[in-house]
mmCIF file of C-alpha atoms in Angstrom:
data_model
loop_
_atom_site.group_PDB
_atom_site.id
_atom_site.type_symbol
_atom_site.label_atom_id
_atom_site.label_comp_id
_atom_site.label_asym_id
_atom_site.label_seq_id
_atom_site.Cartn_x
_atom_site.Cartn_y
_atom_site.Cartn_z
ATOM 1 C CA UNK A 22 12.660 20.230 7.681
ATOM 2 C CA UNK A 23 9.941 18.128 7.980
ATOM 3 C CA UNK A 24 10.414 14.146 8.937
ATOM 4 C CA UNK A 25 8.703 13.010 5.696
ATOM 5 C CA UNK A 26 11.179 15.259 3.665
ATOM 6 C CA UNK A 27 14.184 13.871 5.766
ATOM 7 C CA UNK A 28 12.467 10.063 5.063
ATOM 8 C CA UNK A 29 12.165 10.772 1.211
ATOM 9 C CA UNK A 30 15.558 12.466 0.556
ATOM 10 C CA UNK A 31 17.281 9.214 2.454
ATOM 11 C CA UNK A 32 14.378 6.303 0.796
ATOM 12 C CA UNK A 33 14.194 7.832 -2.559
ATOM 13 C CA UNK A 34 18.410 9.024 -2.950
ATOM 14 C CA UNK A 35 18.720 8.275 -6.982
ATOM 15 C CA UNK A 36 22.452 9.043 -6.017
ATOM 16 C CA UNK A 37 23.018 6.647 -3.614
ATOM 17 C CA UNK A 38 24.897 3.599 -4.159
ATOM 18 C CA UNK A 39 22.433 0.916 -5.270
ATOM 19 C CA UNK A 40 23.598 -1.821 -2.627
ATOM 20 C CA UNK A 41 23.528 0.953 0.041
ATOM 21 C CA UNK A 42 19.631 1.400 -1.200
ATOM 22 C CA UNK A 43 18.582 -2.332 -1.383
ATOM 23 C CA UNK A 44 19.835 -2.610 2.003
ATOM 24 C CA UNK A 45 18.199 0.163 3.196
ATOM 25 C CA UNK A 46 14.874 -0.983 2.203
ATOM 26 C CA UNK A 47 15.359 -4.498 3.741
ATOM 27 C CA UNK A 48 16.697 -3.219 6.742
ATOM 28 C CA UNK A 49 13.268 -1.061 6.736
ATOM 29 C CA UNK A 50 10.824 -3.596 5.407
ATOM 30 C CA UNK A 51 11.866 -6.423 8.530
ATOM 31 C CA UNK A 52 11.176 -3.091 11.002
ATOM 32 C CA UNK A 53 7.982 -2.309 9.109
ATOM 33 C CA UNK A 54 6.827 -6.401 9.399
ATOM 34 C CA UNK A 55 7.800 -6.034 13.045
ATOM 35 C CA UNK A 56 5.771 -2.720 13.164
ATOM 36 C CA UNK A 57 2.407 -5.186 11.789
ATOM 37 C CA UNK A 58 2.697 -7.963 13.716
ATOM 38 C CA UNK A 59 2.707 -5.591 16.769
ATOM 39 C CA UNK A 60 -0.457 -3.543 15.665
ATOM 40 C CA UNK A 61 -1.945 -6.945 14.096
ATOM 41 C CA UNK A 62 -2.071 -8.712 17.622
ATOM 42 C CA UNK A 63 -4.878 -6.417 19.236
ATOM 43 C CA UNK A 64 -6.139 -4.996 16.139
ATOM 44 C CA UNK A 65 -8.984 -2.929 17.176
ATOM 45 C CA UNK A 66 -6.517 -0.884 19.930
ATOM 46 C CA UNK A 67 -5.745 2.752 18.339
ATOM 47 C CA UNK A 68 -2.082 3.648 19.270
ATOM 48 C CA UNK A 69 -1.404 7.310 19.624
ATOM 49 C CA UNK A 70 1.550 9.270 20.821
ATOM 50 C CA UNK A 71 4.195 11.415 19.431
ATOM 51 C CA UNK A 72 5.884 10.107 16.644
ATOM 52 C CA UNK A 73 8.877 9.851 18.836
ATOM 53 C CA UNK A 74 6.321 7.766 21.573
ATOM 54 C CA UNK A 75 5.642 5.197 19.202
ATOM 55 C CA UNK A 76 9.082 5.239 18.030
ATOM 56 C CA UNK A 77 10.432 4.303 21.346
ATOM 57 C CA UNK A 78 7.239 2.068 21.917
ATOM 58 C CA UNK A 79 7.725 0.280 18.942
ATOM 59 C CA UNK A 80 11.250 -0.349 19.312
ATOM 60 C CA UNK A 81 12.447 1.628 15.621
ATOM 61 C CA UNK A 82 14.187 5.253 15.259
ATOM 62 C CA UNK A 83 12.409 8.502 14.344
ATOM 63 C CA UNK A 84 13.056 8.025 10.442
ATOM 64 C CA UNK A 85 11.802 4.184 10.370
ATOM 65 C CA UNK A 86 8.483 5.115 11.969
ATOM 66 C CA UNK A 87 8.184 8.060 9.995
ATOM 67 C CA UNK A 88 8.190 5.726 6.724
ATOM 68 C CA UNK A 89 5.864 3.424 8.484
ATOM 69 C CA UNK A 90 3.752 6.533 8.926
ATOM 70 C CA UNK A 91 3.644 7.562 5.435
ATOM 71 C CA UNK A 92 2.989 3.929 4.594
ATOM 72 C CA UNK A 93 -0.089 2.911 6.859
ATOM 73 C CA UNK A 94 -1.414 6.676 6.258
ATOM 74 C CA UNK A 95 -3.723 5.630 3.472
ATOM 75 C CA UNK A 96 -4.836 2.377 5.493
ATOM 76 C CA UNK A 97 -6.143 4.942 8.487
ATOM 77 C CA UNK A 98 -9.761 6.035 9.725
ATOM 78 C CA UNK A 99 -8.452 9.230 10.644
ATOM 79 C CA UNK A 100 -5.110 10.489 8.676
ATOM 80 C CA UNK A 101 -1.946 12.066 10.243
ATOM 81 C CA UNK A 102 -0.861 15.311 9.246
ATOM 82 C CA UNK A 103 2.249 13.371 7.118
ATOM 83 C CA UNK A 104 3.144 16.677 5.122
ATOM 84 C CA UNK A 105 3.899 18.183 8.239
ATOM 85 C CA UNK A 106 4.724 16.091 11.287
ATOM 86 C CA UNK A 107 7.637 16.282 13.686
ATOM 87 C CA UNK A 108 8.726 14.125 16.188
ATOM 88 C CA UNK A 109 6.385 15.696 18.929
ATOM 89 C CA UNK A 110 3.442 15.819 16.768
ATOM 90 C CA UNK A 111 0.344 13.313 18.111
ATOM 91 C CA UNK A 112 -0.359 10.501 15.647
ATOM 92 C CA UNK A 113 -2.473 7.521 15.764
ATOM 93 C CA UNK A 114 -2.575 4.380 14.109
ATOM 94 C CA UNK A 115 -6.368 3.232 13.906
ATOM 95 C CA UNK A 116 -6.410 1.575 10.885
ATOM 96 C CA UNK A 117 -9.472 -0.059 9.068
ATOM 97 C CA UNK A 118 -8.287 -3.834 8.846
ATOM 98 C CA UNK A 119 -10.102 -4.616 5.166
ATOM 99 C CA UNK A 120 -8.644 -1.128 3.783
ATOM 100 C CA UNK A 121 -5.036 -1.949 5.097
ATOM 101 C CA UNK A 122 -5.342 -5.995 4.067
ATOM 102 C CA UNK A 123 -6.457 -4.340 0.143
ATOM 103 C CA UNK A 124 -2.943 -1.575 0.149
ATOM 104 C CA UNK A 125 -1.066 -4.366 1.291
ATOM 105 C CA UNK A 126 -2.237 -6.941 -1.406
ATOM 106 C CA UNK A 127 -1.746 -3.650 -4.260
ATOM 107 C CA UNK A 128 1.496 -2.838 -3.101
ATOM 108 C CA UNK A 129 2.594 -6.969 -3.241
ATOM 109 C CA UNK A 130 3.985 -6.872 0.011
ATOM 110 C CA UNK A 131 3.432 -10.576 0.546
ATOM 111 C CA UNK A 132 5.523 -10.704 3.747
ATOM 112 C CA UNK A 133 2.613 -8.373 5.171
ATOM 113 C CA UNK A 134 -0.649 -9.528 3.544
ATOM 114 C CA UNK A 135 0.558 -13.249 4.565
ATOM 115 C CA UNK A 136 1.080 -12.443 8.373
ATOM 116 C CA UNK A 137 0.203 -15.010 10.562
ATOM 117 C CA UNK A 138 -1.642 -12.452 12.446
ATOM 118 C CA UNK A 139 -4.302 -11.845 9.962
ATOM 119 C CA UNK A 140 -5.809 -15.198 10.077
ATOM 120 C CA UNK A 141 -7.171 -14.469 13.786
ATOM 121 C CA UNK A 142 -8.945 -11.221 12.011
ATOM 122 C CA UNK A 143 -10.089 -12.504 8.741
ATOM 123 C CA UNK A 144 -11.111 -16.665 7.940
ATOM 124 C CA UNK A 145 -8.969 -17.602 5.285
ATOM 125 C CA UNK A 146 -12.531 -17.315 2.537
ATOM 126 C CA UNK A 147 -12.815 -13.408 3.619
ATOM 127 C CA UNK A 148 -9.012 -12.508 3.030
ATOM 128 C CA UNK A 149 -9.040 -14.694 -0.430
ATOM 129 C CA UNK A 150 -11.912 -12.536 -0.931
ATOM 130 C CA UNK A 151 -10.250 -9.179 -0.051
ATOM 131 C CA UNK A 152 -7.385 -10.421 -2.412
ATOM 132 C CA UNK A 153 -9.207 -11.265 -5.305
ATOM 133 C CA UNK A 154 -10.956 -7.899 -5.016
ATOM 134 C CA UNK A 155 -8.073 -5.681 -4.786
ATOM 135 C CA UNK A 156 -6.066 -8.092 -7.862
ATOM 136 C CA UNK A 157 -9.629 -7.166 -9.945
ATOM 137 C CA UNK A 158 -9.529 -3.456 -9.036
ATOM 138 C CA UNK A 159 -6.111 -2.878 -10.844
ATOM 139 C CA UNK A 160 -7.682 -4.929 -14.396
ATOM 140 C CA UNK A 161 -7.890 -3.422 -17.081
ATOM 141 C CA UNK A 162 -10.846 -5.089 -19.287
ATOM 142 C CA UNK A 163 -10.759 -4.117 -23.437
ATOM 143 C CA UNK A 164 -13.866 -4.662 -25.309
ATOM 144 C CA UNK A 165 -13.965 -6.539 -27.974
ATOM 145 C CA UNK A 166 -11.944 -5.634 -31.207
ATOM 146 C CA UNK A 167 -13.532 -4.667 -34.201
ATOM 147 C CA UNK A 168 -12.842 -6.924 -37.254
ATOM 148 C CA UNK A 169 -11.910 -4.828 -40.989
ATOM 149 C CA UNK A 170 -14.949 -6.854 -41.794
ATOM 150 C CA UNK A 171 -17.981 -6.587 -39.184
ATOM 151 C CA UNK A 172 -20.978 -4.051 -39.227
ATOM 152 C CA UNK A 173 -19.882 -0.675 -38.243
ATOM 153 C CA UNK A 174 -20.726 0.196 -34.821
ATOM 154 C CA UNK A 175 -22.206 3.604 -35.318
ATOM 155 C CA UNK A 176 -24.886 1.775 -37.301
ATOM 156 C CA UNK A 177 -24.826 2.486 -41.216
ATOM 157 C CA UNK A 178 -24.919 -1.100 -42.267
ATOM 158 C CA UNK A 179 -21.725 -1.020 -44.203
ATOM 159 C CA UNK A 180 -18.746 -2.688 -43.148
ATOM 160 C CA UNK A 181 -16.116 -1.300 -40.671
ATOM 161 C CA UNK A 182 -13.673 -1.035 -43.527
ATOM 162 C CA UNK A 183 -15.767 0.903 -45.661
ATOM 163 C CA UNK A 184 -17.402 3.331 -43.410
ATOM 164 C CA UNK A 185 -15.521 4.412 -40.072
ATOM 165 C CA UNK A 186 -12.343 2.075 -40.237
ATOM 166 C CA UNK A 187 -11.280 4.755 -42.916
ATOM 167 C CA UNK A 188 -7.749 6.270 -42.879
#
């Protein structure tokens, strides 16, 4: 079976004891911050190896880095083959910074958008920037509401309520 498989069927168990599953993810998401602060030191160095390489390198077991993996995929310049990758298959993890800063912000994973280390890549103005952009990107703007009473928009003069605001 394929390592994401194995990842999903343990990270996404709707049978598994709740508690069990909150740990899990905590126990993951201190690896993962560990993971960023590591890459986030020398930024502009692409890591490649195995996945079991920068497994070892990175201090976290096959399944942890294979959920990293799946998570920083989007954030890449070049994607890994994620669908099918086993634990001797060659990854990298050359990310673009203002890509991976913008998934970070839209997944709310404020213990990884407010890394210490991201204040030597960005000034503070550029990632405000980056996060106002990303919060904008997920808005939804309505136009404005047609009163019963205003002219009706495709033009005939007569009110809304007389003309196309008919039920």
């Amino acid at each position: 079976m394929a390592l994401l498989k194995e990842w999903q069927k343990i990270a996404y168990d709707e049978k598994a004891d709740k508690g069990v599953l909150r740990k899990f993810w905590t126990d993951y998401f201190a690896l993962e911050k560990g993971i960023y602060e590591k890459l986030l030191e020398n930024p502009d160095q692409v890591e490649k190896g195995t996945v079991k390489e920068l497994a070892d390198k990175f201090g976290v077991d096959i399944m942890a880095m294979t959920g990293f993996l799946d998570g920083i995929n989007d954030s890449l310049i070049e994607k890994n083959p994620i669908d099918t990758m086993e634990e001797d298959t060659v990854v990298n993890l050359g990310f673009d910074k203002e890509l991976l800063y913008r998934n970070m912000v839209d997944a709310k994973a404020d213990w990884l958008y407010d890394l210490p280390q991201w204040e030597a890549i960005f000034p503070e103005e550029k990632r405000k920037e980056l996060y106002k952009e990303q919060k904008k990107a997920n808005t939804v703007v309505k136009g404005k509401k047609i009163g019963r009473n205003d002219p009706c928009p495709c033009g005939s003069g007569k009110k809304y309520k007389y003309c196309c605001g008919r039920n």
